[in-house]
Amino acid sequence: MKIVAVTACPVGIAHTYMAAENLQKAGEKLGVDIKVETQGSIGVENALTDEDIEEADGVIIASDKEVTKERFIGKRLIATGVQEGIKRPEELINRFATEDVPVYQADLMSANDVKKKKKEKENPIYRHLMSGVSYMIPFIVVGGLLIALALTLGGEQTPGGIVIPEDSFWKKVEEIGAASFSFMVPILAGFIAVSIADRPGLAPGIIGGFIAANGSFYGSEAGAGFIGGIIAGFLAGYITLAIKKIKVPQAIQPVMPIIFIPILATLAVGLLFVYVVGAPVAQVFESLTAWLEGMQGASSILLALILGAMISIDMGGPFNKVAFLFGSAMIAEGNYEIMGPIAVAICIPPLGMGLATFMNKRKYQPAEQQAGKASFTMGLFGITEGAIPFAAQDPLRVIPSIMIGSMTSSVIAMIGNVGDRVAHGGPIVAVLGAVDNVLMFFVAAIIGTIVTAFMVNFLKKDVSGTHKGNNASPKRAEEDASSKTTEITKLTDIVTNDLIHLDLQGNTKEEVLDELIASMKQAGVVLDAEAYKQVVIAREHEGTTGMGMSIAIPHGKSEAVKEPAVAFGMHRAGVDWESLDGNPAKLIFMIAVPTERAGDDHLKILQMLSRKLMDDNYREKLLHVTTKDEAHRLLMEIQ
């Protein structure tokens, strides 16, 4: 018999690996071929393949969080809590031989249905709008770059500006670019409608967008522009959706999506635009365009500040996309000086964080220094997301720094009349000739990058060297600095005899925590005992670290921790730790990790402990040690 399993827990990873270890051991004992996928904080490990699932006679999901079951359709499946996987693994496996385990197939959704359901939770208006924008952007990029290329290589300076001769080859290139621009609004409207009503909405949306962009239908010289395109798209989508819901005779149903729905929806959208919507929207858009073009002095600087802040605050998120859409829409109307400041602001977060890692390596771990190189490269190509790893790890220092840098560069670009003819950003667009006033583009980009780099390095603390409040000797300080980059391969790399306590005296959880923290403070591992204790207590409030089987693994990640360490304590009588199996904790492992190394060391230590402590014989030996050296030798086996 072959079984596949998935283990997961909502907080931490210890229970995930404990359940996986016990299921694997139970499978070996019962002679059952079992493969276990773990879904812990570190991500999915030992992932089940389609072949594994196909060959399996049954599936066990031991999890306290939601695990997608769609891939197990048609398989006998047991879904239970992670504690059952830890305490009763043999019973779970034996159920496939002794019971009629039901096949999972009720109320099932395909993978596409799952994705669709997730999307439905998003704001529908925003989702439909972004769908249209994603299809529109290639037309702006193609049109903008072709026109920029034609002007750069084929343009001639005249008193009225750069002009391409009518009989020139480059005039044809410019016309192709202009043709690409002419599709922008219809494509925007068409794919907004498709997002709402599926393919029947495409024709009404595109035709409605074309009418919106051509004011001749309703007596306007300028047309309703991108605002009209958005309105046309939503009108076409919801009108099509309404027509689709009309009940018709079965004989007519096959031709409804090809003939009746597109014709009726197109007529409705077109006539509404010609007689009701078009002229008022065109007037609004003409006024908006005139207002933006007329912005001078303080008002234009305020706009630049807002756009710079929106671009950088979420690095590719909703605020960033709204500002980007605004700039792209202005390109379509011939106003390039809105996209110019946006194009500069786009590259500042990744360039700034990349430069920061080059300027002061003491502020960043080796992995961050490598990420800095990638971030800088991404910035050159206008990929704002390059700064996300830094912002995710230290948002309070990084996000304000990149915002100030982006806002600074945006204002300089606005004052310097920097324009951008392409819906993209970064030095790449300047190199390709899509930018007006290239010199000021680079001035703005360089200043913004430097502002971000200096600000973030000023706010960040060193991650190596001597720490404030450290009374250790210079020799010890050197050892501390080097230990921060030491690879942890076994538990005794970070456990010394000073951190081993074979007779804890505390009678409560908090008293035991105080004992272990005090030993870490005395050993120079923890700089601020109270600050570290608050982190550990906060973790206990999220959920007990009492794992059952007389084990507790309290842990905390804090800037008060100087280097990764584990303190091991034994309480002969046991102390109440609110363990899930109700047993008192006798073996207590306290993990302390610096914030900047939490992602690597914290998870690695938890994995090592969780796997080894599932061995009954090992726990029994540990409970009977009498000397620190004996305990240390046993702890060397945890790796």
XYZ file of C-alpha atoms in Angstrom:
639
model
C 0.000 0.000 0.000
C 1.190 3.519 -0.797
C 0.056 6.610 1.115
C 0.740 10.303 0.507
C 0.293 12.929 3.198
C 0.389 16.678 3.794
C 1.191 18.250 7.176
C 0.809 21.927 8.068
C 0.224 24.180 11.059
C -0.810 27.854 11.171
C 1.879 29.185 13.572
C 5.547 28.248 13.344
C 6.727 24.981 11.817
C 7.429 22.617 14.722
C 4.089 20.767 14.594
C 4.373 20.479 10.810
C 7.633 18.559 11.003
C 6.705 16.577 14.119
C 3.611 15.221 12.353
C 5.618 14.478 9.194
C 8.298 12.640 11.170
C 5.780 10.505 13.074
C 3.825 9.604 9.943
C 7.022 8.525 8.198
C 8.082 6.405 11.176
C 4.621 4.834 11.413
C 4.745 4.008 7.699
C 8.133 2.295 8.084
C 6.872 0.322 11.099
C 3.714 -0.844 9.264
C 5.521 -1.592 6.014
C 3.619 1.114 4.143
C 5.252 3.257 1.462
C 4.515 6.848 2.566
C 5.603 10.235 1.261
C 4.861 13.374 3.313
C 4.717 16.927 1.956
C 5.298 19.650 4.578
C 3.779 23.115 4.242
C 5.636 25.131 6.867
C 6.774 28.738 7.146
C 9.736 27.935 4.924
C 7.339 26.904 2.137
C 6.427 23.548 0.578
C 9.049 20.841 0.996
C 9.131 17.286 -0.364
C 6.266 18.284 -2.680
C 3.947 15.565 -3.929
C 4.116 15.061 -7.689
C 1.207 14.130 -9.942
C 2.767 10.678 -10.223
C 2.935 10.305 -6.417
C -0.753 11.159 -6.113
C -1.764 8.955 -9.037
C -0.038 5.914 -7.505
C -1.323 6.520 -3.955
C -3.972 4.300 -2.374
C -4.927 7.032 0.060
C -4.256 10.582 1.225
C -3.807 11.931 4.766
C -4.031 15.671 5.413
C -2.919 16.441 8.998
C -3.285 20.200 9.165
C -4.689 22.990 11.294
C -4.865 25.389 8.343
C -6.585 25.269 4.970
C -4.915 22.889 2.514
C -6.192 22.807 -1.072
C -7.652 19.370 -1.812
C -8.421 19.731 -5.535
C -5.374 17.702 -6.605
C -6.677 14.719 -4.596
C -9.978 14.355 -6.454
C -10.891 10.683 -6.810
C -8.616 9.554 -3.973
C -9.616 8.163 -0.583
C -8.837 11.013 1.764
C -8.626 11.542 5.533
C -8.495 15.183 6.701
C -7.654 15.748 10.358
C -5.739 18.044 12.699
C -1.952 18.170 12.910
C -2.058 16.794 16.467
C -3.596 13.558 15.172
C -0.622 13.196 12.871
C 1.704 13.626 15.834
C -0.107 11.418 18.368
C -1.925 8.777 16.281
C -0.073 8.291 12.972
C -0.460 4.489 12.963
C -4.210 4.736 13.500
C -4.526 7.128 10.557
C -2.627 4.808 8.225
C -4.488 1.692 9.431
C -7.846 3.311 8.663
C -7.253 2.725 4.961
C -7.068 -1.039 5.637
C -9.826 -1.335 8.255
C -12.407 1.302 7.238
C -14.269 2.422 4.149
C -12.523 5.781 3.782
C -14.620 8.028 1.481
C -13.345 9.174 -1.888
C -12.905 12.933 -2.109
C -15.127 14.285 -4.885
C -17.988 16.332 -3.418
C -18.327 20.052 -4.123
C -15.058 20.077 -5.972
C -13.619 22.977 -7.934
C -10.974 22.885 -10.600
C -7.721 24.782 -10.138
C -9.086 27.517 -12.411
C -12.226 27.707 -10.286
C -10.077 28.153 -7.186
C -8.157 31.012 -8.825
C -11.419 32.545 -10.010
C -12.897 32.357 -6.507
C -9.817 34.077 -5.102
C -10.104 36.844 -7.682
C -13.768 37.341 -6.845
C -12.737 38.424 -3.354
C -10.884 41.389 -4.848
C -12.655 44.654 -5.620
C -14.449 43.813 -8.915
C -14.239 47.339 -10.338
C -10.488 47.462 -9.756
C -10.048 43.941 -11.156
C -11.971 44.711 -14.382
C -10.114 48.005 -14.840
C -6.684 46.399 -14.371
C -7.634 43.678 -16.854
C -8.249 46.324 -19.517
C -5.073 48.212 -18.594
C -2.908 45.088 -18.888
C -4.047 44.616 -22.507
C -3.726 48.318 -23.321
C -0.131 48.791 -22.112
C 1.595 46.898 -24.991
C -0.043 49.267 -27.483
C 1.282 52.288 -25.567
C 4.769 50.791 -25.331
C 4.913 49.835 -29.031
C 3.478 53.148 -30.186
C 5.644 55.248 -27.873
C 8.903 53.489 -28.701
C 8.300 53.542 -32.465
C 7.490 57.261 -32.423
C 10.499 57.966 -30.150
C 12.763 55.921 -32.457
C 11.470 57.741 -35.545
C 12.004 61.164 -33.958
C 15.482 60.258 -32.685
C 16.829 58.760 -35.915
C 14.769 60.479 -38.581
C 13.790 63.805 -37.077
C 15.120 67.184 -38.171
C 15.394 70.267 -35.998
C 13.105 73.120 -37.131
C 12.014 76.359 -35.431
C 8.799 74.565 -34.498
C 10.548 71.545 -32.968
C 11.664 68.137 -34.282
C 9.896 67.212 -37.525
C 10.155 64.044 -39.634
C 10.134 64.732 -43.392
C 7.008 63.477 -45.159
C 8.912 61.415 -47.745
C 11.180 59.795 -45.142
C 11.266 56.114 -44.196
C 11.017 57.203 -40.563
C 7.727 58.948 -41.298
C 6.238 55.499 -41.984
C 7.670 54.232 -38.684
C 6.059 57.194 -36.910
C 2.714 56.451 -38.586
C 2.875 52.814 -37.461
C 3.490 54.057 -33.929
C 0.544 56.427 -34.217
C -1.613 53.519 -35.448
C -0.649 51.589 -32.327
C -1.710 54.553 -30.179
C -5.089 54.664 -31.921
C -5.931 51.183 -30.588
C -5.332 52.046 -26.928
C -8.772 53.231 -25.872
C -10.741 50.602 -27.836
C -8.541 47.815 -26.409
C -8.917 49.231 -22.883
C -12.713 49.281 -23.224
C -12.880 45.900 -24.968
C -10.998 43.980 -22.314
C -12.769 45.690 -19.422
C -15.969 44.347 -21.021
C -14.414 40.880 -21.492
C -13.434 40.809 -17.824
C -17.053 41.505 -16.869
C -19.006 39.485 -19.453
C -16.457 37.167 -21.092
C -16.028 36.996 -24.890
C -19.512 38.281 -25.833
C -18.438 41.625 -24.356
C -15.417 42.035 -26.648
C -17.087 43.519 -29.745
C -19.399 45.922 -27.845
C -16.448 47.025 -25.698
C -14.036 47.682 -28.565
C -16.659 49.438 -30.673
C -17.772 51.475 -27.667
C -14.140 52.412 -26.991
C -13.677 53.470 -30.617
C -16.739 55.715 -30.389
C -15.447 57.150 -27.089
C -12.092 58.011 -28.681
C -13.662 59.654 -31.765
C -15.594 62.754 -30.854
C -17.024 63.106 -34.363
C -19.820 60.705 -33.282
C -21.137 63.252 -30.762
C -19.786 66.605 -31.948
C -16.566 66.867 -29.964
C -13.147 67.690 -31.400
C -11.122 65.849 -28.727
C -13.301 62.849 -27.879
C -13.897 61.369 -24.428
C -10.395 59.908 -24.148
C -9.413 57.225 -21.676
C -12.166 58.251 -19.224
C -14.714 57.639 -21.975
C -13.000 54.341 -22.783
C -13.330 53.176 -19.186
C -17.015 54.151 -19.112
C -17.624 52.442 -22.469
C -15.934 49.280 -21.219
C -18.031 49.082 -18.070
C -21.231 49.927 -19.982
C -20.512 47.252 -22.587
C -19.625 44.669 -19.955
C -22.658 45.114 -17.738
C -25.120 45.561 -20.628
C -23.775 42.350 -22.211
C -24.037 40.567 -18.878
C -27.653 41.687 -18.514
C -28.563 40.497 -22.020
C -26.876 37.119 -21.369
C -29.251 36.560 -18.446
C -32.381 36.968 -20.590
C -34.145 33.632 -21.046
C -34.709 32.804 -24.712
C -36.097 29.751 -26.587
C -33.672 26.859 -26.795
C -33.512 27.147 -30.589
C -32.052 30.649 -30.336
C -29.549 29.950 -27.549
C -26.674 28.722 -29.812
C -26.595 31.974 -31.802
C -27.112 34.345 -28.872
C -23.365 34.851 -28.095
C -22.406 35.294 -31.754
C -25.255 37.402 -33.151
C -27.880 38.739 -30.779
C -25.807 39.607 -27.695
C -23.001 41.491 -29.550
C -25.480 43.358 -31.806
C -27.850 44.404 -29.024
C -25.035 45.352 -26.642
C -23.118 47.278 -29.319
C -26.236 49.223 -30.311
C -27.025 50.024 -26.689
C -23.478 51.198 -25.860
C -23.071 53.111 -29.131
C -26.399 54.961 -28.893
C -25.883 55.756 -25.214
C -22.502 57.283 -26.046
C -23.720 59.204 -29.084
C -26.831 60.701 -27.457
C -26.181 60.696 -23.684
C -22.669 60.037 -22.399
C -20.202 61.160 -25.060
C -20.412 64.949 -25.075
C -20.470 65.483 -21.254
C -17.547 63.081 -20.721
C -15.584 64.699 -23.558
C -16.069 68.071 -21.898
C -14.861 66.714 -18.562
C -11.828 65.120 -20.193
C -10.968 68.252 -22.156
C -11.132 70.257 -18.912
C -8.962 67.708 -17.058
C -6.357 67.669 -19.826
C -6.273 71.460 -19.962
C -5.932 71.646 -16.165
C -3.003 69.207 -16.153
C -1.297 70.932 -19.059
C -1.749 74.280 -17.343
C -0.283 73.201 -14.037
C 2.555 75.523 -13.103
C 4.596 76.192 -9.972
C 3.248 74.846 -6.706
C 0.349 72.919 -8.233
C 2.601 70.865 -10.533
C 5.000 70.182 -7.660
C 2.115 68.913 -5.517
C 1.050 66.579 -8.327
C 4.630 65.299 -8.663
C 4.820 64.647 -4.907
C 1.572 62.671 -4.968
C 2.605 60.611 -8.010
C 6.065 59.867 -6.565
C 4.569 58.719 -3.268
C 1.968 56.493 -4.955
C 4.545 54.838 -7.221
C 6.861 53.904 -4.341
C 4.599 53.171 -1.382
C 3.593 49.669 -2.481
C 6.074 48.970 -5.333
C 3.743 47.475 -7.930
C 0.607 47.312 -5.787
C -2.740 49.119 -6.244
C -1.413 52.650 -5.490
C 1.445 52.147 -7.913
C -0.913 50.877 -10.643
C -3.364 53.777 -10.262
C -0.569 56.354 -10.687
C 0.876 54.384 -13.605
C -2.546 54.201 -15.320
C -2.959 57.953 -14.910
C 0.401 58.630 -16.583
C -0.284 56.119 -19.367
C -3.641 57.716 -20.109
C -2.006 61.136 -20.408
C 0.418 59.734 -23.014
C -2.594 58.814 -25.140
C -3.710 62.439 -25.004
C -0.285 63.783 -25.971
C 0.631 64.974 -22.461
C 4.044 63.372 -21.827
C 5.047 65.525 -18.853
C 2.888 63.501 -16.453
C 4.543 60.179 -17.324
C 8.008 61.769 -17.097
C 8.063 62.185 -13.286
C 6.405 58.767 -12.918
C 9.072 57.143 -15.129
C 11.810 58.526 -12.881
C 10.034 57.618 -9.625
C 9.554 54.028 -10.847
C 13.283 53.260 -10.791
C 14.243 54.964 -7.500
C 13.265 52.204 -4.986
C 15.373 49.428 -6.598
C 18.256 51.731 -7.581
C 18.279 53.377 -4.137
C 18.318 50.086 -2.223
C 20.962 48.665 -4.555
C 23.202 51.710 -4.039
C 22.622 51.562 -0.271
C 24.018 48.012 -0.104
C 27.094 49.072 -2.107
C 27.745 52.129 0.087
C 27.655 50.510 3.529
C 27.954 46.734 3.671
C 27.870 46.751 7.495
C 24.157 47.528 7.348
C 23.293 44.417 5.341
C 23.689 40.667 5.586
C 25.586 38.897 2.748
C 22.288 37.706 1.255
C 20.993 41.310 1.235
C 24.184 42.487 -0.451
C 23.566 39.987 -3.237
C 19.931 41.101 -3.438
C 21.213 44.672 -3.752
C 23.019 43.827 -6.989
C 19.863 42.304 -8.449
C 17.793 45.247 -7.214
C 20.091 47.793 -8.882
C 19.931 45.904 -12.181
C 16.125 45.748 -12.001
C 16.038 49.490 -11.365
C 17.908 50.169 -14.599
C 15.036 48.468 -16.427
C 12.287 50.210 -14.447
C 11.207 47.228 -12.322
C 10.102 48.784 -9.016
C 9.515 45.361 -7.439
C 13.291 44.961 -7.032
C 13.030 46.789 -3.697
C 10.307 44.521 -2.267
C 12.673 42.094 -0.437
C 14.184 44.990 1.514
C 10.807 46.577 2.285
C 9.359 43.251 3.438
C 12.212 42.679 5.887
C 12.436 46.220 7.299
C 9.357 48.242 6.227
C 9.608 50.993 8.857
C 13.008 52.123 7.591
C 12.910 51.155 3.929
C 9.462 52.371 2.796
C 9.833 55.989 4.075
C 13.306 56.120 2.493
C 12.187 54.990 -0.953
C 9.136 57.264 -0.804
C 11.241 60.353 -0.033
C 13.657 59.434 -2.821
C 10.880 58.867 -5.370
C 9.072 62.064 -4.407
C 12.326 64.042 -4.692
C 13.081 62.675 -8.146
C 9.495 63.191 -9.302
C 9.539 66.867 -8.323
C 12.906 67.451 -10.046
C 11.589 65.767 -13.195
C 8.430 67.887 -13.136
C 10.404 71.117 -12.697
C 12.828 69.995 -15.414
C 10.006 69.321 -17.922
C 10.935 65.659 -18.284
C 8.502 63.878 -20.601
C 8.074 60.188 -21.361
C 6.349 58.890 -24.482
C 6.281 55.251 -23.307
C 4.286 53.651 -20.494
C 7.404 52.460 -18.711
C 10.164 53.846 -16.532
C 13.820 53.619 -15.621
C 16.983 54.612 -17.503
C 16.159 52.088 -20.235
C 13.438 54.363 -21.667
C 15.868 57.297 -21.728
C 18.511 55.212 -23.494
C 15.961 54.116 -26.103
C 15.082 57.733 -26.855
C 11.568 57.798 -25.407
C 12.298 60.630 -22.947
C 12.157 64.384 -23.461
C 14.952 66.292 -21.655
C 17.165 63.265 -21.020
C 19.720 65.251 -18.998
C 17.143 66.255 -16.378
C 15.800 62.680 -16.336
C 19.214 61.415 -15.230
C 19.740 64.311 -12.815
C 16.408 63.497 -11.145
C 17.139 59.750 -11.093
C 20.629 60.187 -9.611
C 19.499 62.599 -6.897
C 16.493 60.462 -5.941
C 18.666 57.328 -5.789
C 21.239 59.043 -3.561
C 18.529 60.430 -1.239
C 17.046 56.953 -0.763
C 20.440 55.305 -0.213
C 21.667 57.857 2.340
C 18.352 57.952 4.208
C 17.960 54.197 4.546
C 21.576 53.761 5.642
C 21.172 56.527 8.195
C 18.102 54.811 9.652
C 19.455 51.242 9.572
C 21.686 49.779 12.279
C 24.843 47.799 11.656
C 24.295 44.057 11.532
C 27.910 43.231 12.422
C 30.597 44.548 14.718
C 30.299 45.871 18.270
C 26.810 46.418 19.674
C 25.791 49.131 22.008
C 25.766 47.917 25.555
C 28.079 44.982 24.860
C 30.529 44.499 27.692
C 32.262 41.495 26.148
C 35.983 41.499 25.535
C 37.365 42.489 22.103
C 38.180 38.830 21.458
C 34.611 37.804 22.267
C 33.297 40.649 20.092
C 35.300 39.270 17.149
C 33.873 35.837 17.757
C 30.372 37.343 17.925
C 30.829 39.141 14.626
C 32.075 36.038 12.867
C 29.351 33.877 14.396
C 26.714 35.955 12.699
C 27.669 34.476 9.376
C 28.530 31.005 10.686
C 26.567 28.210 9.074
C 24.551 26.246 11.644
C 24.879 22.557 10.833
C 24.142 21.068 14.254
C 22.548 22.293 17.460
C 25.794 22.366 19.429
C 27.098 25.063 17.056
C 24.937 27.415 19.120
C 24.639 25.645 22.484
C 27.449 25.944 25.052
C 27.650 24.344 28.506
C 26.747 27.775 29.977
C 23.361 27.473 28.252
C 22.575 23.985 29.561
C 20.523 23.742 32.796
C 19.747 20.294 34.185
C 17.731 21.412 37.198
C 15.438 24.370 36.467
C 13.913 25.779 39.663
C 10.937 27.790 38.389
C 7.441 26.525 39.165
C 5.631 28.387 36.353
C 6.202 28.942 32.648
C 7.231 32.577 33.192
C 9.698 31.699 35.968
C 11.358 29.090 33.729
C 11.530 31.604 30.869
C 13.190 34.106 33.218
C 15.829 31.524 34.200
C 16.711 30.667 30.623
C 16.730 34.297 29.464
C 18.969 35.263 32.415
C 21.508 32.619 31.356
C 21.468 33.976 27.796
C 22.021 37.507 29.099
C 24.922 36.325 31.247
C 26.449 34.491 28.282
C 26.297 37.677 26.204
C 23.811 36.243 23.713
C 20.958 38.570 24.687
C 21.693 42.289 25.122
C 18.335 43.339 26.609
C 16.652 40.579 28.626
C 13.351 42.421 29.072
C 13.004 43.268 25.367
C 13.673 39.661 24.388
C 11.260 38.343 27.027
C 8.451 40.498 25.594
C 8.990 38.872 22.184
C 8.932 35.363 23.665
C 5.779 36.072 25.710
C 4.076 37.575 22.637
C 4.828 34.347 20.750
C 3.299 32.288 23.579
C 0.124 34.387 23.322
C -0.177 33.459 19.636
C -0.253 29.777 20.589
C 1.497 27.579 23.088
C 4.976 26.320 22.227
C 4.299 23.271 24.363
C 4.587 20.561 21.726
C 3.428 17.668 23.882
C 5.496 14.621 24.826
C 7.080 16.711 27.645
C 8.647 19.143 25.117
C 8.423 22.948 24.939
C 10.233 25.096 22.363
C 9.754 28.787 23.276
C 11.380 31.074 20.723
C 11.757 34.691 19.723
C 13.294 36.877 17.006
C 14.535 40.231 18.266
C 17.090 42.973 17.746
C 17.931 42.407 21.430
C 19.582 39.118 20.390
C 23.234 39.406 19.380
C 23.777 35.970 17.868
C 21.726 32.795 17.296
C 21.652 30.563 20.358
C 19.642 27.837 22.079
C 19.366 27.405 25.840
C 18.421 23.884 26.985
C 16.736 23.372 30.329
C 15.376 20.348 32.123
C 12.615 20.509 34.736
C 12.569 17.177 36.560
C 9.003 17.507 37.881
C 7.665 19.274 34.802
C 5.982 22.666 34.503
C 2.557 23.464 33.035
C 3.098 24.799 29.506
C -0.497 24.465 28.282
C 0.765 21.712 25.980
C -1.678 20.323 23.469
C -1.543 16.841 25.027
C -1.911 18.202 28.578
C 1.462 16.861 29.760
C 3.859 19.142 31.687
C 7.034 20.272 29.904
C 10.273 18.706 31.127
C 12.575 19.326 28.152
C 12.661 23.034 27.291
C 14.631 24.417 24.346
C 14.645 28.243 24.109
C 15.638 29.601 20.677
C 16.981 33.155 20.356
C 17.671 34.583 16.884
C 18.569 38.136 15.704
C 15.831 39.718 13.610
C 18.005 39.942 10.508
C 18.727 36.188 10.524
C 15.234 35.046 11.438
C 14.345 33.711 8.018
C 17.272 31.277 7.885
C 18.360 30.301 11.388
C 15.007 30.328 13.159
C 13.414 27.871 10.738
C 16.503 25.664 10.501
C 16.771 25.285 14.303
C 13.059 24.500 14.638
C 13.329 21.853 11.924
C 16.325 20.172 13.543
C 14.642 20.065 16.949
C 11.236 18.962 15.675
C 12.604 15.999 13.751
C 15.016 14.660 16.383
C 12.700 15.076 19.365
C 10.166 12.724 17.789
C 12.513 9.847 18.611
C 11.150 8.262 21.824
C 14.493 6.658 22.709
C 16.321 9.949 22.240
C 13.931 11.828 24.531
C 14.262 9.125 27.160
C 18.066 9.355 27.106
C 17.890 13.148 27.382
C 15.589 12.957 30.403
C 18.138 10.807 32.257
C 21.352 12.783 31.725
C 23.164 13.792 34.909
C 25.974 16.071 33.709
C 26.262 18.990 31.293
C 28.915 17.181 29.257
C 26.616 14.183 28.874
C 23.780 16.473 27.760
C 26.080 18.277 25.321
C 27.152 14.974 23.725
C 23.514 14.014 23.214
C 22.638 17.435 21.804
C 25.395 16.979 19.199
C 23.115 14.410 17.545
C 20.594 17.131 16.668
C 21.589 18.301 13.181
